[in-house]
PDB file of C-alpha atoms and ligand atoms in Angstrom:
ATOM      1  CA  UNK A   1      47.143 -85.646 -15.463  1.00  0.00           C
ATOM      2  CA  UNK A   2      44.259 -84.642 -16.762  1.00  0.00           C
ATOM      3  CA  UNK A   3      44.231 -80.383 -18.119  1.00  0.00           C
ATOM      4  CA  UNK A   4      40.664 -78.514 -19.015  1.00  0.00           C
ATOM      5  CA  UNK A   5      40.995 -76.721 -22.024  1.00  0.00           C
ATOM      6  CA  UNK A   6      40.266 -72.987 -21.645  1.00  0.00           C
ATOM      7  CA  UNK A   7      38.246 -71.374 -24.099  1.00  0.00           C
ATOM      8  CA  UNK A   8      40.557 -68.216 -24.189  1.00  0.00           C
ATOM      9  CA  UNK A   9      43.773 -69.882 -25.187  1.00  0.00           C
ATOM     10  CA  UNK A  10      41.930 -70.893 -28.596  1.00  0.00           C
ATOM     11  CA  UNK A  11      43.314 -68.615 -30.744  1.00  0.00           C
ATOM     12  CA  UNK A  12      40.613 -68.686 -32.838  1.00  0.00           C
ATOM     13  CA  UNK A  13      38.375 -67.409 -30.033  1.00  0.00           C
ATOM     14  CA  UNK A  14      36.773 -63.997 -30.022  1.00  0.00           C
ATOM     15  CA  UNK A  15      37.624 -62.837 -26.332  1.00  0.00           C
ATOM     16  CA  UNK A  16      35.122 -60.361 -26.509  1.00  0.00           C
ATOM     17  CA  UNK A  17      32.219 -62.952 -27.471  1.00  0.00           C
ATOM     18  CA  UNK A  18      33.385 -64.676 -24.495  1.00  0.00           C
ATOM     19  CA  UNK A  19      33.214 -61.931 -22.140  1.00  0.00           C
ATOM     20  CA  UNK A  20      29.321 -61.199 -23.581  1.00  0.00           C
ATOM     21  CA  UNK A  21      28.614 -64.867 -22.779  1.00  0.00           C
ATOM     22  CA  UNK A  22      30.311 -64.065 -18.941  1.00  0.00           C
ATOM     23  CA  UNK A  23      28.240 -61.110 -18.635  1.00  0.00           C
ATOM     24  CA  UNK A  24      24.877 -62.923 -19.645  1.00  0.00           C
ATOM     25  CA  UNK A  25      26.581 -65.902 -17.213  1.00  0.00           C
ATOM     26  CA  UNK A  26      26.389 -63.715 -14.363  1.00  0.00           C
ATOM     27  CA  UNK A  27      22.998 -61.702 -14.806  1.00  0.00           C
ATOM     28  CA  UNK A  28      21.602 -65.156 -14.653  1.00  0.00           C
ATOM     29  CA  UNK A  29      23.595 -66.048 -10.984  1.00  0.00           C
ATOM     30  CA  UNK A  30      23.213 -62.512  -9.611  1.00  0.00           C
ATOM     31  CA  UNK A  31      19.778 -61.911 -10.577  1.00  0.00           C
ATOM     32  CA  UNK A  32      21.279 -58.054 -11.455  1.00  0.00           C
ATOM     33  CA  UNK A  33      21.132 -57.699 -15.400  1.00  0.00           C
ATOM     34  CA  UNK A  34      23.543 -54.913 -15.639  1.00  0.00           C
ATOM     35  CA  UNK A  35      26.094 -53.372 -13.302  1.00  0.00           C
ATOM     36  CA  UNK A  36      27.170 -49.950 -13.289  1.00  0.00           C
ATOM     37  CA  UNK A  37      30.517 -49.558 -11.801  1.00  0.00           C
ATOM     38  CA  UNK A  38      33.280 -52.671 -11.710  1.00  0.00           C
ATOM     39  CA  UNK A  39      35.692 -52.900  -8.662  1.00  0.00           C
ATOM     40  CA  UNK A  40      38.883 -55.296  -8.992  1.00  0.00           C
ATOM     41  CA  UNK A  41      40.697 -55.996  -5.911  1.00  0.00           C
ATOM     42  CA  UNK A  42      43.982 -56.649  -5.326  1.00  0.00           C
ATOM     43  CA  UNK A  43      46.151 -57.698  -2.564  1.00  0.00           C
ATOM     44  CA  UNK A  44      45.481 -55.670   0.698  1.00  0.00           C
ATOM     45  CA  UNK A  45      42.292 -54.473  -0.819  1.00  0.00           C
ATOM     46  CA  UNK A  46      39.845 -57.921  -0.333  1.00  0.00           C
ATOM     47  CA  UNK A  47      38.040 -56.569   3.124  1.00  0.00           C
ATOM     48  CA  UNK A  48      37.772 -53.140   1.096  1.00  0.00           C
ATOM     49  CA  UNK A  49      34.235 -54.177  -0.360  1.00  0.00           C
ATOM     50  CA  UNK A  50      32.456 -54.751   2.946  1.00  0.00           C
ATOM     51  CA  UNK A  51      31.435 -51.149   3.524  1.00  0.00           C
ATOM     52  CA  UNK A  52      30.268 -50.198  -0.156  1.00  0.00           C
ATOM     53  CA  UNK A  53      26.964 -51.681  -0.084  1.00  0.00           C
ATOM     54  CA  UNK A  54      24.838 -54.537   0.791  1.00  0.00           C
ATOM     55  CA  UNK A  55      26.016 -58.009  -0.826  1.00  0.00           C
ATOM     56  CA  UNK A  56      23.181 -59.185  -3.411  1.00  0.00           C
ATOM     57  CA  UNK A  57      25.332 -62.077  -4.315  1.00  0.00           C
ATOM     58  CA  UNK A  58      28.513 -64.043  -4.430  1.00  0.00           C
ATOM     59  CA  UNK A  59      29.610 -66.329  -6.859  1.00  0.00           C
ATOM     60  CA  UNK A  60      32.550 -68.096  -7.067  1.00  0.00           C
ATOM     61  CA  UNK A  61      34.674 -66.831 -10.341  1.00  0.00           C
ATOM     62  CA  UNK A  62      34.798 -70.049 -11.897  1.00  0.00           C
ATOM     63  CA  UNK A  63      31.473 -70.429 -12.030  1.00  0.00           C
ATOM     64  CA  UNK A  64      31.645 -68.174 -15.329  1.00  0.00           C
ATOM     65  CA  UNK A  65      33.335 -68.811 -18.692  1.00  0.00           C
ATOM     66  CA  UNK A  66      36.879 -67.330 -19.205  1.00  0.00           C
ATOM     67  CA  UNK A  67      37.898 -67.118 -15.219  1.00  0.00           C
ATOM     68  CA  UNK A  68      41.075 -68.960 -14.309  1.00  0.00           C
ATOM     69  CA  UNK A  69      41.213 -70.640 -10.998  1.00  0.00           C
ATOM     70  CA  UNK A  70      43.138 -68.176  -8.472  1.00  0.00           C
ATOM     71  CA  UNK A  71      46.777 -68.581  -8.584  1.00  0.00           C
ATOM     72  CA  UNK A  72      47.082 -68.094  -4.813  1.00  0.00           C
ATOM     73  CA  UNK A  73      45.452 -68.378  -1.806  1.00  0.00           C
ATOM     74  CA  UNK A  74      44.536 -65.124  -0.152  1.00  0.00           C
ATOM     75  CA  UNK A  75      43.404 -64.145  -3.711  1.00  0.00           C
ATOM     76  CA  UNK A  76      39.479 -63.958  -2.786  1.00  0.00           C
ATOM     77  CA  UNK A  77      38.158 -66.718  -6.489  1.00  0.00           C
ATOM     78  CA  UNK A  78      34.527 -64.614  -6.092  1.00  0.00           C
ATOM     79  CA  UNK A  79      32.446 -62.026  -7.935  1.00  0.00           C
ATOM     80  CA  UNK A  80      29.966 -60.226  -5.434  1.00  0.00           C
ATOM     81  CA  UNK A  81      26.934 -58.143  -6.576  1.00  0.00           C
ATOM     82  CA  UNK A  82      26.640 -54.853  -4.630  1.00  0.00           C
ATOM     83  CA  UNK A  83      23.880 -52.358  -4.646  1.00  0.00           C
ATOM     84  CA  UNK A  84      25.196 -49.277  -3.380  1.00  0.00           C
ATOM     85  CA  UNK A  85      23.345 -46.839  -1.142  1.00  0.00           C
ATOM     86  CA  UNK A  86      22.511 -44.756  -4.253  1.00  0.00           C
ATOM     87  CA  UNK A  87      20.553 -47.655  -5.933  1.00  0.00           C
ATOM     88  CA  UNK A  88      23.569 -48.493  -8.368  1.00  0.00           C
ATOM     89  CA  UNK A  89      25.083 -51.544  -8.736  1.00  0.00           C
ATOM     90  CA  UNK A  90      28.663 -52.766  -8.475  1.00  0.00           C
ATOM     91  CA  UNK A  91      30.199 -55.742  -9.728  1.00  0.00           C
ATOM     92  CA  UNK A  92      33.322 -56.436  -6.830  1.00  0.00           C
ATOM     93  CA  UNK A  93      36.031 -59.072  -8.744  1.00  0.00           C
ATOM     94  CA  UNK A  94      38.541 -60.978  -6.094  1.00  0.00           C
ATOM     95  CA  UNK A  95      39.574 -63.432  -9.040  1.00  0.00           C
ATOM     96  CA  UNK A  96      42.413 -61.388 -10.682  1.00  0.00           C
ATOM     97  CA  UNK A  97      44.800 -63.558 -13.046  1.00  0.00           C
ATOM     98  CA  UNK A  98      48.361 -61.880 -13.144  1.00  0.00           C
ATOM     99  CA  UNK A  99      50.397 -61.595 -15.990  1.00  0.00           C
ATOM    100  CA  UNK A 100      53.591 -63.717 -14.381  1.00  0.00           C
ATOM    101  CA  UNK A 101      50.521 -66.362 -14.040  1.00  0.00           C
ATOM    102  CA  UNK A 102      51.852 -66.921 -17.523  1.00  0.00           C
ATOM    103  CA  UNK A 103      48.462 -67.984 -18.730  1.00  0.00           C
ATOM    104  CA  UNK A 104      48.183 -64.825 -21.743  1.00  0.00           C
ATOM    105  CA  UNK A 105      46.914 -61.455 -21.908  1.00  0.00           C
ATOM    106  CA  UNK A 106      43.473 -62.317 -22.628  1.00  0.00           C
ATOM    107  CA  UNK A 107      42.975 -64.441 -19.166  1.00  0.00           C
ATOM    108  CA  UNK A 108      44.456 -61.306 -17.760  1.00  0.00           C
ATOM    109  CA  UNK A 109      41.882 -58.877 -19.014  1.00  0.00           C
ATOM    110  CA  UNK A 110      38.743 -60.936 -19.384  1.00  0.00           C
ATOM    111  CA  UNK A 111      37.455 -59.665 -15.689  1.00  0.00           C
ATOM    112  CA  UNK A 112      37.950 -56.329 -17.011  1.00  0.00           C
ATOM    113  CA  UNK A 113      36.135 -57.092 -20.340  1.00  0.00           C
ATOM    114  CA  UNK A 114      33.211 -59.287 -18.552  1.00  0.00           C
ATOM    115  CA  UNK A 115      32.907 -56.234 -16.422  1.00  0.00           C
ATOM    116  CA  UNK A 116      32.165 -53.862 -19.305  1.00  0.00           C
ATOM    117  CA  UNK A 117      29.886 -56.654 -21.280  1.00  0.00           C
ATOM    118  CA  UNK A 118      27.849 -56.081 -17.873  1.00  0.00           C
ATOM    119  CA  UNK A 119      27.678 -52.602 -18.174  1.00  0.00           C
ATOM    120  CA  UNK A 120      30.309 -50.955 -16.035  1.00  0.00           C
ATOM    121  CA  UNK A 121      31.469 -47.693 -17.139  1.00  0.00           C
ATOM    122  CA  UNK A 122      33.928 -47.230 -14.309  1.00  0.00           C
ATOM    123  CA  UNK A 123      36.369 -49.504 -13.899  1.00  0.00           C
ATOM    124  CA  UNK A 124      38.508 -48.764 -10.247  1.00  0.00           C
ATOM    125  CA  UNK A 125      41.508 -50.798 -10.469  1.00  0.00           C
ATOM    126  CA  UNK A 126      43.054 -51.714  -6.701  1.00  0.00           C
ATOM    127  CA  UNK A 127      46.325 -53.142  -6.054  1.00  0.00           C
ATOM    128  CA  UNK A 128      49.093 -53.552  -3.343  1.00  0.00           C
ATOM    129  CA  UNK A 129      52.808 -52.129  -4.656  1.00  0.00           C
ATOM    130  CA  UNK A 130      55.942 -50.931  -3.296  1.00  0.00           C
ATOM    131  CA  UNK A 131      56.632 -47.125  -3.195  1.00  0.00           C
ATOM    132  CA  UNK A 132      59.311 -45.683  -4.620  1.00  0.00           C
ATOM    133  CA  UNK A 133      58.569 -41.650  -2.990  1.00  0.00           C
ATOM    134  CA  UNK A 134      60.321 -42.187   0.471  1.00  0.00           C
ATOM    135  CA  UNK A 135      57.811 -40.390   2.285  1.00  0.00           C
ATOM    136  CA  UNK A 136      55.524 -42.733   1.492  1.00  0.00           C
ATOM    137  CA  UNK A 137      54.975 -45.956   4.915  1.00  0.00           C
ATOM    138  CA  UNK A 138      53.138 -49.042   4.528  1.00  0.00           C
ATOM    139  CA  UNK A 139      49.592 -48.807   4.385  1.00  0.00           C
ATOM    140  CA  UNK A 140      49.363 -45.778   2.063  1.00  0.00           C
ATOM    141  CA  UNK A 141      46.848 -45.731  -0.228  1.00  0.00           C
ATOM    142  CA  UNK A 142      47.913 -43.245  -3.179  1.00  0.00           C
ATOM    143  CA  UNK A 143      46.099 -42.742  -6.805  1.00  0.00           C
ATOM    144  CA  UNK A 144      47.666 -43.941  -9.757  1.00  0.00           C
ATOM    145  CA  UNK A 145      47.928 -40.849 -12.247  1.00  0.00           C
ATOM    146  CA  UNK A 146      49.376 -42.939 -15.145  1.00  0.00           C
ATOM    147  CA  UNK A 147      51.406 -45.889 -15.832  1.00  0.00           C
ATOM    148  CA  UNK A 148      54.659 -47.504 -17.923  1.00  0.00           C
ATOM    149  CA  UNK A 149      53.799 -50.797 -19.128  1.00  0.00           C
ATOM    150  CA  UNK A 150      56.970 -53.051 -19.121  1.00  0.00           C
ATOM    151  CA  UNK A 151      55.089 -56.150 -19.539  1.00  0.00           C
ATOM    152  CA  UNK A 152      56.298 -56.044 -23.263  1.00  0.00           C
ATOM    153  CA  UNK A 153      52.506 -57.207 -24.007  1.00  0.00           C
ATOM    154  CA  UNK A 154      49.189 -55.256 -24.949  1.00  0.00           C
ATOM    155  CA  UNK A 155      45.656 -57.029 -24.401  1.00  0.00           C
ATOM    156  CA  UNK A 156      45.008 -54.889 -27.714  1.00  0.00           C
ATOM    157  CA  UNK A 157      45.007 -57.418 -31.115  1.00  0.00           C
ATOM    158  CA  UNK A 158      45.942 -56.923 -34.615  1.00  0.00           C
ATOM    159  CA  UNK A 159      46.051 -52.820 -35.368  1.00  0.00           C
ATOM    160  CA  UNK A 160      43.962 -51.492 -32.744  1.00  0.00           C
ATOM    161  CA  UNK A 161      45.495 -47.810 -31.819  1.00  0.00           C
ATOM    162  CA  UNK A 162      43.840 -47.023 -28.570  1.00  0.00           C
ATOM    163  CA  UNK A 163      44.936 -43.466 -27.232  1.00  0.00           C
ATOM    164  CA  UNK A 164      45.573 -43.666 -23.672  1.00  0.00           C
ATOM    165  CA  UNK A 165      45.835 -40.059 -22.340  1.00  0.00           C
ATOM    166  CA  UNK A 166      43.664 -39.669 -19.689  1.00  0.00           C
ATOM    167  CA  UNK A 167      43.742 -42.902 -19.277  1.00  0.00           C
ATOM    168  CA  UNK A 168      43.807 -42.490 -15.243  1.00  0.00           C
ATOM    169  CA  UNK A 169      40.901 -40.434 -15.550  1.00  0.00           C
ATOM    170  CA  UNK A 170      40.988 -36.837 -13.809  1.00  0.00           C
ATOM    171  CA  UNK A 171      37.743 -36.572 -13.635  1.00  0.00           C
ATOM    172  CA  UNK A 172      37.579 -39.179 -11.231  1.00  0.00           C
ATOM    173  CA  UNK A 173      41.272 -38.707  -9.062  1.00  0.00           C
ATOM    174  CA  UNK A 174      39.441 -34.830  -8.717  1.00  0.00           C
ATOM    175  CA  UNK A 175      36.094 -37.542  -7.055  1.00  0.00           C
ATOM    176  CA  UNK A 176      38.715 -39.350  -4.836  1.00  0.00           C
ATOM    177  CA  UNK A 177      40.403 -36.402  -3.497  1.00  0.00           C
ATOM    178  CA  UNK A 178      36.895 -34.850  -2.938  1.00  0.00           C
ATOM    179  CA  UNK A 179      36.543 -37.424  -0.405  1.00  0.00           C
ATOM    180  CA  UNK A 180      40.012 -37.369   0.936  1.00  0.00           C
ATOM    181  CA  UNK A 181      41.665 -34.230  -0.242  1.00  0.00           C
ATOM    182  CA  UNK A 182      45.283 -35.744   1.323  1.00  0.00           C
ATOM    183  CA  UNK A 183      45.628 -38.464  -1.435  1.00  0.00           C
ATOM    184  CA  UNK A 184      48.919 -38.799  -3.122  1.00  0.00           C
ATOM    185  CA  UNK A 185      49.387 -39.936  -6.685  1.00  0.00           C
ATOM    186  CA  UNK A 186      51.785 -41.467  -8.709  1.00  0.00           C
ATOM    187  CA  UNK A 187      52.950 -43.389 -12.385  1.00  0.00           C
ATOM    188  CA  UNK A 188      52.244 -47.343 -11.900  1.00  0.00           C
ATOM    189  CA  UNK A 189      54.818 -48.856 -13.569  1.00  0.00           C
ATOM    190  CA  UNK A 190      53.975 -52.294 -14.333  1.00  0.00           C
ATOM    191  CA  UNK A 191      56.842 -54.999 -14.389  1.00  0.00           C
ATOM    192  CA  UNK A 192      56.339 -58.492 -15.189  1.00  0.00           C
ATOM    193  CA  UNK A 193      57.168 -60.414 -11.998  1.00  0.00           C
ATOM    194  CA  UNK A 194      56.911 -62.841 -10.264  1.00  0.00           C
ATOM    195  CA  UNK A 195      60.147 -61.741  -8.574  1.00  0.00           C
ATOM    196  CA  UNK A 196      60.366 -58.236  -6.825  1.00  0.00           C
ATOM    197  CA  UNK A 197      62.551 -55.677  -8.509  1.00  0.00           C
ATOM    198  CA  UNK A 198      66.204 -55.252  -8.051  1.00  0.00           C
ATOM    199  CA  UNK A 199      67.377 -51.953  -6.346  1.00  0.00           C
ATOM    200  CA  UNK A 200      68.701 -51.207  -9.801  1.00  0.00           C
ATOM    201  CA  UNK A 201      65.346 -51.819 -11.228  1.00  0.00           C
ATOM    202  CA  UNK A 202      63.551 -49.903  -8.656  1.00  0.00           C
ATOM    203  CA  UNK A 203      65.889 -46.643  -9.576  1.00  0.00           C
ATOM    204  CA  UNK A 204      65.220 -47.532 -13.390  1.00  0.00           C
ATOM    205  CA  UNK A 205      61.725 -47.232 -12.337  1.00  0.00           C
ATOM    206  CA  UNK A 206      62.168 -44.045 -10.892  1.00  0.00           C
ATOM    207  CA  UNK A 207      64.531 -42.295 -13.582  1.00  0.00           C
ATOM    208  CA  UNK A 208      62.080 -42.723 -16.041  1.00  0.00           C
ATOM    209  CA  UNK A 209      58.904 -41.390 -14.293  1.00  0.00           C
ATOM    210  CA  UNK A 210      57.722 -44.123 -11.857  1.00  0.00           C
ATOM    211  CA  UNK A 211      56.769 -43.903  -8.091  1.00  0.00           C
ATOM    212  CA  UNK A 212      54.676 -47.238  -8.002  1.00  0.00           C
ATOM    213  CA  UNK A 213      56.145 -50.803  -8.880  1.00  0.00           C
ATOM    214  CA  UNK A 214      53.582 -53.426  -9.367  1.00  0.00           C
ATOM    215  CA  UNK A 215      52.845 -56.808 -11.336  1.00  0.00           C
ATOM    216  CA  UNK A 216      49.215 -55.747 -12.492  1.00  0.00           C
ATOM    217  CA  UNK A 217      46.675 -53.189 -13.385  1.00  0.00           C
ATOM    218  CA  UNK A 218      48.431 -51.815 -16.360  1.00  0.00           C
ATOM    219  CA  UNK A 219      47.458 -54.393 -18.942  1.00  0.00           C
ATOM    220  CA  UNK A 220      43.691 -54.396 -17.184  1.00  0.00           C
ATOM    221  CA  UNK A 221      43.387 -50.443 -17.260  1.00  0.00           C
ATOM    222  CA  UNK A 222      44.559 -50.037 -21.120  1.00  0.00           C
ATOM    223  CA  UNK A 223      41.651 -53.027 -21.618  1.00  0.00           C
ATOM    224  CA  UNK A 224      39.291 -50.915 -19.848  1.00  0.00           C
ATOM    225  CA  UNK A 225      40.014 -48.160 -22.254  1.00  0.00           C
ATOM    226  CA  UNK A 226      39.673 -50.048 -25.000  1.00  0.00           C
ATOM    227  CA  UNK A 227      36.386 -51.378 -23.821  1.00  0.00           C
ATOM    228  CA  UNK A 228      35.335 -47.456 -23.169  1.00  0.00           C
ATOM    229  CA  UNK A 229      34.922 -47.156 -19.415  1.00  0.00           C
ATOM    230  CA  UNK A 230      36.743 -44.347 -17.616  1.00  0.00           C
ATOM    231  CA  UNK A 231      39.642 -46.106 -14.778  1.00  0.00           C
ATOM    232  CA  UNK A 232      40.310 -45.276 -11.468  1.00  0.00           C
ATOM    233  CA  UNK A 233      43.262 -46.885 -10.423  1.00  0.00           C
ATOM    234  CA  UNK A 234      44.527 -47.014  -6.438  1.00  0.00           C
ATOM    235  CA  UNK A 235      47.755 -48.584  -4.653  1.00  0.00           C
ATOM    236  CA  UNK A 236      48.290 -49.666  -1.479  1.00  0.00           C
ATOM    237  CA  UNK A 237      51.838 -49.000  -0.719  1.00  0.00           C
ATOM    238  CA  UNK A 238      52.514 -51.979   1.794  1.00  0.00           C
ATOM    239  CA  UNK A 239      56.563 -51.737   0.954  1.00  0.00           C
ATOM    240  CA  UNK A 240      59.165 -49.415   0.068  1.00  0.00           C
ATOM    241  CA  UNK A 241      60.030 -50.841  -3.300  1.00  0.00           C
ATOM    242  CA  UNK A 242      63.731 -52.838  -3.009  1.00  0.00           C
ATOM    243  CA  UNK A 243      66.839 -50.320  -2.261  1.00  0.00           C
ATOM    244  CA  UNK A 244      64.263 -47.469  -1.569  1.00  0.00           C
ATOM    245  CA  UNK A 245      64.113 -48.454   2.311  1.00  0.00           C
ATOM    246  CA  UNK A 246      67.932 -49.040   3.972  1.00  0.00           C
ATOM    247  CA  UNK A 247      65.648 -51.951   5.516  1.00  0.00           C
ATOM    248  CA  UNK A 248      65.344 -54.981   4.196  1.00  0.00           C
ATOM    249  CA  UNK A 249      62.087 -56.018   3.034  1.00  0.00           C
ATOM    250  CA  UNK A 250      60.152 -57.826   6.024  1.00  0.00           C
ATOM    251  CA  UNK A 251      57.146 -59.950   5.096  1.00  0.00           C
ATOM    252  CA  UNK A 252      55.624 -59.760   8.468  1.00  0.00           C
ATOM    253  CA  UNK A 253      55.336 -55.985   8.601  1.00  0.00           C
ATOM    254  CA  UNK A 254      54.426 -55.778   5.064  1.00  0.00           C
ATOM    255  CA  UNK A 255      51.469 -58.408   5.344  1.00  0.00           C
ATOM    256  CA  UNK A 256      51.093 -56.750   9.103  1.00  0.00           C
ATOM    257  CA  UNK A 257      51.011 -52.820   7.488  1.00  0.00           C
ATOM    258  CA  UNK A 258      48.420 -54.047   5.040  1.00  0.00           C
ATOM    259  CA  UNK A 259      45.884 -55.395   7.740  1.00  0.00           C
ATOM    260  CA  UNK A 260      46.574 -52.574   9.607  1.00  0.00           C
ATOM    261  CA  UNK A 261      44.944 -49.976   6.704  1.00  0.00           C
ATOM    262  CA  UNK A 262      42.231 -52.332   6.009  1.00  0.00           C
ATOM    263  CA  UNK A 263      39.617 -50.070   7.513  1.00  0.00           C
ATOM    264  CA  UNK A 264      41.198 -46.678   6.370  1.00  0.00           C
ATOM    265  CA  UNK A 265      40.864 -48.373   2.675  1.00  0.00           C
ATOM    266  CA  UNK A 266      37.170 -49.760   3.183  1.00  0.00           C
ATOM    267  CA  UNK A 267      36.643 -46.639   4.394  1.00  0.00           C
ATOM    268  CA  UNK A 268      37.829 -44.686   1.520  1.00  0.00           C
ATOM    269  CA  UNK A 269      36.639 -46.934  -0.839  1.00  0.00           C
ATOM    270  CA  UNK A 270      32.976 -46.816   0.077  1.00  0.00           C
ATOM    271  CA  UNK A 271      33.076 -43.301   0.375  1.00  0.00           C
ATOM    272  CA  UNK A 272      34.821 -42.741  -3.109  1.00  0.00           C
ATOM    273  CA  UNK A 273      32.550 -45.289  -4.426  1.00  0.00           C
ATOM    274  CA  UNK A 274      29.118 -43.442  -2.993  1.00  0.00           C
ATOM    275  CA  UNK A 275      30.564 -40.057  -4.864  1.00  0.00           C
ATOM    276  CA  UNK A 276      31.062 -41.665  -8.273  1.00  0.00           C
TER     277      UNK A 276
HETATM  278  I1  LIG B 301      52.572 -55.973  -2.203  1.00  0.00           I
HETATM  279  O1  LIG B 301      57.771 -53.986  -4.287  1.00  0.00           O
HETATM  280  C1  LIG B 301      53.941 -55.606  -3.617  1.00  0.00           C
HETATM  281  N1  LIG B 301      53.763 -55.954  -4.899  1.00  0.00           N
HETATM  282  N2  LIG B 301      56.696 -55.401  -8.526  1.00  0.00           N
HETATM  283  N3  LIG B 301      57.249 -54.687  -6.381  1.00  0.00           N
HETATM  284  C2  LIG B 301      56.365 -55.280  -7.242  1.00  0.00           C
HETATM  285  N4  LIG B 301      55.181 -55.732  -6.848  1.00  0.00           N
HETATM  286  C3  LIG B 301      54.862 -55.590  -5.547  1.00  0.00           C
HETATM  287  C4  LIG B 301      55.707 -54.997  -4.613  1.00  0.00           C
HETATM  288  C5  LIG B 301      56.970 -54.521  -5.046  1.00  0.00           C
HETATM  289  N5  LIG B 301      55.106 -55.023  -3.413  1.00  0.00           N
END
């Protein structure tokens, strides 16, 4: 069996050099030198794009140094090159690694990081996550206000004290709800996965603040701080997280509840996108 070494498990690599030489990577296969706003999207979210803009280009993701082949199928390997109606561009990534990937932090966040090296200063952060607020029925799509990181990990290195308040930034939940003033919000709280939570875990989650439980975004968005660009971070509730529901989890609906809010999400998107 033959493996490929990747240039971010070097420790002596400088992850941020790497993400410059992404950046400069896909200028040159876009034909866009600099993006304004980055999109990441996660599962539910892949059809989201279509309505934002008109596709300048699609690469796939490992086409550019630092991507990881995707994990799973159904995870969309591409980078697409938008130029909104206003003129701006937007970088759309449908290559995320996931932590329980087990490949490191750094493969984790180097979208996020390539992303700023080409200029973002937004970075909107989508993902698909069980609900802990009962209200809540499959194919919500609610803000993410903050998060609890119980990854046990940082993509930060060496003594790096980023502050994260803010970190979800108001200033743009206040531009999402001016395009759909109905949005609900809620703490991420990021666990490691691959294996849902236990009902136990799920009320952990809740006692100590959460309403969202996913396996991503909360690693990416403190990266995005670090790199300076303000977050906006949405999830698609397509489950009641384990023990919430008195129903058992079925994969069906789930996948089923997901398709089903495809175009309320593109919509959204696009529309939250165009008021940035
Ligand atoms: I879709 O209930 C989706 N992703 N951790 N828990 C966690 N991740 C998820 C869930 C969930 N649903």
């Amino acid at each position: 069996m033959s493996t490929t070494a990747h240039p971010l498990d070097d420790p002596a690599a400088d992850p941020f050099a790497i993400a410059k030489e992404a950046a400069e990577q896909l200028a040159a296969a876009t034909g866009v030198a600099s993006h304004d706003v980055a999109l990441t999207l996660g599962s539910g979210w892949a059809k989201a794009a279509d309505l934002i803009g008109e596709t300048v280009a699609t690469i796939p993701a490992t086409d550019i140094v630092g991507f990881s082949k995707p994990a799973l199928t159904g995870h969309v390997g591409t980078l697409r090159s938008i130029r909104l109606p206003n003129g701006r561009h937007a970088l759309v990534i449908g290559a995320r690694t996931h932590y329980y990937e087990g490949h490191g932090v750094r493969r984790v966040v180097h979208s996020v990081r390539t992303a700023a090296a080409a200029g973002a200063k937004v970075m909107v952060l989508t993902n698909g996550a069980g609900g802990i607020k009962d209200h809540w029925t499959a194919g919500t799509p609610v803000l993410i206000s903050d998060h609890i990181n119980l990854t046990a990990d940082s993509p930060l290195e060496g003594a790096n004290f980023v502050d994260l308040t803010d970190l979800y930034a108001s200033r743009l939940r206040d531009v999402a709800r001016s395009v759909q003033p109905d949005l609900d919000e809620g703490v991420y709280v990021q666990f490691r996965g691959p294996h849902y939570e236990t009902p136990a875990e799920v009320q952990m989650a809740k006692a100590i603040g959460g309403h969202i439980v996913g396996m991503s975004t909360a690693l990416e968005a403190i990266a995005a701080r670090e790199a300076g660009m303000e977050v906006l971070g949405f999830s698609l509730i397509t489950n009641l997280a384990a023990g919430i529901s008195p129903d058992p989890l079925d994969h069906a609906e789930v996948l089923q509840a997901g398709k089903d809010a495809e175009p309320v999400i593109s919509d959204l998107l696009a529309r939250v996108v165009a008021a940035l």
